[in-house]
XYZ file of C-alpha atoms in Angstrom:
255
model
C -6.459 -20.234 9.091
C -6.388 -17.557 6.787
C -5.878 -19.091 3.032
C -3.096 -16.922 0.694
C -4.701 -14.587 -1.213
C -4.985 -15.229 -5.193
C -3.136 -12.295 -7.466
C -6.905 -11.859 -8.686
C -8.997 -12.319 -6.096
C -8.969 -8.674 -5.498
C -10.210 -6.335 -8.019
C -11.985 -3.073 -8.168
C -15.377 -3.101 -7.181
C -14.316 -5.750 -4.760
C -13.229 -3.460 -1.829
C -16.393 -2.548 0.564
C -17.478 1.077 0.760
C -16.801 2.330 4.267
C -18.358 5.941 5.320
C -17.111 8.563 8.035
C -17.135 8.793 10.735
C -15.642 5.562 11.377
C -15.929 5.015 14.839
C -14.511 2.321 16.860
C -12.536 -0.151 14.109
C -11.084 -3.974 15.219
C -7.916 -4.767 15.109
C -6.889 -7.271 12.035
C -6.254 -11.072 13.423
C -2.848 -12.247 12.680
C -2.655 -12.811 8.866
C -5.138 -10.612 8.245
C -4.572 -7.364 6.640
C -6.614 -4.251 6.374
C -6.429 -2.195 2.944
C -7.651 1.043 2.496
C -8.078 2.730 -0.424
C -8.699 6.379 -0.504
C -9.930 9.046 -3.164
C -8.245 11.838 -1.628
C -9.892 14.467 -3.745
C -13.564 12.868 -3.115
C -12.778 13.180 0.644
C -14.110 16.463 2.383
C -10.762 17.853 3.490
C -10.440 18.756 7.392
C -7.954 21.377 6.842
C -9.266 24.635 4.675
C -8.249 22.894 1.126
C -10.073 22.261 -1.607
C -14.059 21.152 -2.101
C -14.221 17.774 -3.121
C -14.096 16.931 -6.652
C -11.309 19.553 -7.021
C -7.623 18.610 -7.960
C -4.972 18.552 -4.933
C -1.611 19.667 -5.305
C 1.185 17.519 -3.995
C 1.520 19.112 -0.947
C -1.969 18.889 -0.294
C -1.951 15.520 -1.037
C 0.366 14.194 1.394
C -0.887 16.554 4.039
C -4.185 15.180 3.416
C -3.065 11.720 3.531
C -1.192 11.876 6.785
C -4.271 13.283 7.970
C -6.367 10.008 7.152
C -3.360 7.613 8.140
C -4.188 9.176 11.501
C -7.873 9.212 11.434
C -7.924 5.349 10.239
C -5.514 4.508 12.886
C -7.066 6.384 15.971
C -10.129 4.693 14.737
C -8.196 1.122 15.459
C -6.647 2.312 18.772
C -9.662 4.305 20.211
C -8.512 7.069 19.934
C -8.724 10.641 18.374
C -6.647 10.613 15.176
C -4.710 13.739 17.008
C -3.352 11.865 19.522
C -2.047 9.194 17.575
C 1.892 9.115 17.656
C 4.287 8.188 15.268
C 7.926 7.466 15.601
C 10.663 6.417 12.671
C 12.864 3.657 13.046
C 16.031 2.508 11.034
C 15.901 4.056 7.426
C 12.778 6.590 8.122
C 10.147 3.245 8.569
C 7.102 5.210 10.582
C 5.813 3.001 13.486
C 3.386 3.603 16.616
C 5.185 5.138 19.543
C 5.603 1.906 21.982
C 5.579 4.110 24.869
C 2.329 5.682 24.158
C 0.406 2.746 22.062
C 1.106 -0.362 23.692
C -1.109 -2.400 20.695
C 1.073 -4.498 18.307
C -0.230 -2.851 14.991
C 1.956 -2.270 12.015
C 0.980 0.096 9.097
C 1.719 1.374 5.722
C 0.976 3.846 3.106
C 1.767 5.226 -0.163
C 0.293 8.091 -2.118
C -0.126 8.108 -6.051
C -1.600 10.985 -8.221
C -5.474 11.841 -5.806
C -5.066 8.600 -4.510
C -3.743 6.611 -1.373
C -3.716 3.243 -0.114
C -2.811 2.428 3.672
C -2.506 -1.031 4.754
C -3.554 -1.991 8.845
C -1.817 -4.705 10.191
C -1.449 -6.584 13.731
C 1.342 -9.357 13.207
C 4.111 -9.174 10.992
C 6.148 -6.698 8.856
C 3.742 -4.453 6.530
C 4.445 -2.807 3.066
C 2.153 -1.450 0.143
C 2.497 0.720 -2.965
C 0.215 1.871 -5.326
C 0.996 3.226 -8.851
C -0.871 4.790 -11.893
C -1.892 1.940 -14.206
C -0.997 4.138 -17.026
C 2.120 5.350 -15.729
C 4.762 6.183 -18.559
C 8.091 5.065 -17.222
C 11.035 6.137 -19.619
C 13.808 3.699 -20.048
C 12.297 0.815 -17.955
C 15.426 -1.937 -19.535
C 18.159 1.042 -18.255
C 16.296 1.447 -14.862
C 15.880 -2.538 -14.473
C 20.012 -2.582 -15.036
C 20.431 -0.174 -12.466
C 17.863 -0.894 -9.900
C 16.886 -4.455 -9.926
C 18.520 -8.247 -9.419
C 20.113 -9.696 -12.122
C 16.872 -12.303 -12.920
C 14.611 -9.937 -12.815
C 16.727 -7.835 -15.126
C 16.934 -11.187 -17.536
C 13.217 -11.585 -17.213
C 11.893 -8.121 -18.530
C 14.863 -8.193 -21.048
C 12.805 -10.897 -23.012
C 9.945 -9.281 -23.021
C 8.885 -6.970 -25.911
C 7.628 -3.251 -25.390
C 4.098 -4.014 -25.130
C 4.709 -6.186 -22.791
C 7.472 -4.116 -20.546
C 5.198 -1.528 -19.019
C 3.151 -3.903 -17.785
C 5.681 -5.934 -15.927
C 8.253 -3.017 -14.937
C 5.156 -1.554 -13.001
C 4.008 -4.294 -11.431
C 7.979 -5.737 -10.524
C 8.472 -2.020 -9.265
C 5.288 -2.164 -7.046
C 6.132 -5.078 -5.363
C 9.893 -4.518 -4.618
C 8.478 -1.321 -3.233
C 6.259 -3.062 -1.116
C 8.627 -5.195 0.016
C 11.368 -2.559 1.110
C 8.862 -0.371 2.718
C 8.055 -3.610 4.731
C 11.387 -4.439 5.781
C 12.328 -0.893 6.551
C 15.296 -1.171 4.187
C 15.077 1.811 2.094
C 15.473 2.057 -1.892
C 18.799 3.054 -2.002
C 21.068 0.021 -2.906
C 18.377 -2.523 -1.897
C 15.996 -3.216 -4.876
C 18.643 -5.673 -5.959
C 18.910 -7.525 -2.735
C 16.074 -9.716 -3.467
C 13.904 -10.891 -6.633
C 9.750 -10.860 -6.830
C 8.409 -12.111 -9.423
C 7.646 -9.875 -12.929
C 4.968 -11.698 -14.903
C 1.870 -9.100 -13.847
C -0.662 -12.133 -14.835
C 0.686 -14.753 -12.053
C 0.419 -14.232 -8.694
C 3.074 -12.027 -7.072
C 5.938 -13.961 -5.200
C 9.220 -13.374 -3.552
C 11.525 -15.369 -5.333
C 14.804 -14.548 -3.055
C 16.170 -11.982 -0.414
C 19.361 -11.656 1.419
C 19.299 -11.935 4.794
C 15.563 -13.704 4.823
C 13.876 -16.762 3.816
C 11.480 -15.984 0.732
C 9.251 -18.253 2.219
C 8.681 -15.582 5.168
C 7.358 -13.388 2.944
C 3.796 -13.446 1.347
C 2.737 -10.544 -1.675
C -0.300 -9.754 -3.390
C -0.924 -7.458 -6.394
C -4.511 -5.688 -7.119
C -6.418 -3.382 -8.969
C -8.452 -0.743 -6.246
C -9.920 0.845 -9.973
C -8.803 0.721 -13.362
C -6.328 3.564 -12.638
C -4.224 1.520 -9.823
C -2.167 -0.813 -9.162
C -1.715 -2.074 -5.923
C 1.173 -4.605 -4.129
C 0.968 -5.549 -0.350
C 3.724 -7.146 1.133
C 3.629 -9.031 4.500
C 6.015 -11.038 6.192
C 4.197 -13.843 7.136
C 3.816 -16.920 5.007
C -0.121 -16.640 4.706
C -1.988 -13.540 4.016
C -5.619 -12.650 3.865
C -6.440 -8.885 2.664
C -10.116 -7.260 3.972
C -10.415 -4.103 2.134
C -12.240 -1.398 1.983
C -12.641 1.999 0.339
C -13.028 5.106 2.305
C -16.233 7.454 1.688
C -17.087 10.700 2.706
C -20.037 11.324 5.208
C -23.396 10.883 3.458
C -25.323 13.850 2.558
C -27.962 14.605 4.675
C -31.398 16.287 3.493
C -31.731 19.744 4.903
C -35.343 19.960 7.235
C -37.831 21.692 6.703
């Protein structure tokens, strides 16, 4: 049985270097969740954009990231990442297309600055974020107020500036995570449920309308020093396997 994951048992340099082409990939085991971290600008692009090492605009960022969501999960189904089909549920949640992927696999992705993370899943209800480490976030006690439950609120209102960032980022992170998993959208929802703000414990969902915390398991980590990472799954135990995404070695010309 898969053991829950410590807040710091994941850190960078701990996620295993996987290279393209990918080919056949297994499916996680209940519990089990497959993270992916991508450099998006280190990645040879596969549609005319820029040389790797180059900076991507937003749009080529996403575009590039839906690109590899599809890649990775053709390379779970067996199939061409072109043929993969997505659908959106209640609130814009993207899912497989039941009538043309008959696998139970649930996924999730966010995008941050050159970065993104996508999470593979087979059992249970799948959310990540990522965010800039060093993110500047202006007015974090007004956005708390406006945004978050009333504990959380309480909580980062004790803390003093140095300590604010820290926490705001990580409390947004995970109530990201969480909503993404639960398909419930930002608007009006943050303050629906409570995680827990103190960015040196392990992450935890305190409360949540609707749902038993205990249903819910979250993990924070650090994919390199520029990232932050949260990974929410509802299931009560949750094991993360993760890996970061390389581009095809360079091969030596003959002679």
């Amino acid at each position: 049985m898969a053991e829950p994951v410590d807040h710091n048992t994941v850190v960078a340099g701990r996620f295993r270097d996987r290279r393209m082409p990918l080919g056949g990939l297994e499916i996680p085991a209940p519990g089990i969740v497959h993270l992916w971290f991508l450099d998006l600008a280190q990645l040879a692009t596969p549609l005319g954009e820029p040389a790797p090492g180059t900076v991507l605009k937003p749009r080529q960022s996403r575009s590039t990231r839906r690109f590899y969501l599809r890649l990775l999960l053709g390379a779970y189904l067996g199939l061409p990442g072109k043929d993969v089909r997505i659908s959106r549920i209640i609130k814009g949640k993207p899912v497989l297309d039941a009538s043309a992927h008959p696998q139970q696999l649930d996924f999730s992705s966010a995008g941050s600055g050159q970065s993104c993370l996508i999470g593979i899943s087979s059992e249970g209800l799948l959310g990540v974020d990522l965010e800039c480490a060093d993110r500047e976030t202006l007015k974090p006690r007004a956005l708390a107020r406006r945004y978050f439950s009333a504990s959380e609120q309480h909580a980062l209102a004790a803390l003093d500036d140095a300590e604010l960032h820290r926490a705001f980022i990580h409390t947004w992170a995970c109530k990201e995570a969480v909503v993404k998993a639960a398909g419930l959208g930002i608007a009006n929802q943050l303050c629906r449920f409570s995680v827990s703000v103190d960015p040196d414990q392990p992450a935890r969902l305190l409360d949540m309308d609707d749902d038993v915390a205990a249903n819910w398991s979250l993990a924070m980590l650090q994919p390199t020093p520029d990232y932050l990472a949260a990974v929410a799954l509802r299931q009560p135990l949750l094991q993360l396997d993760t890996f970061r995404l390389l581009p095809p070695a360079m091969t030596q010309p003959s002679r």
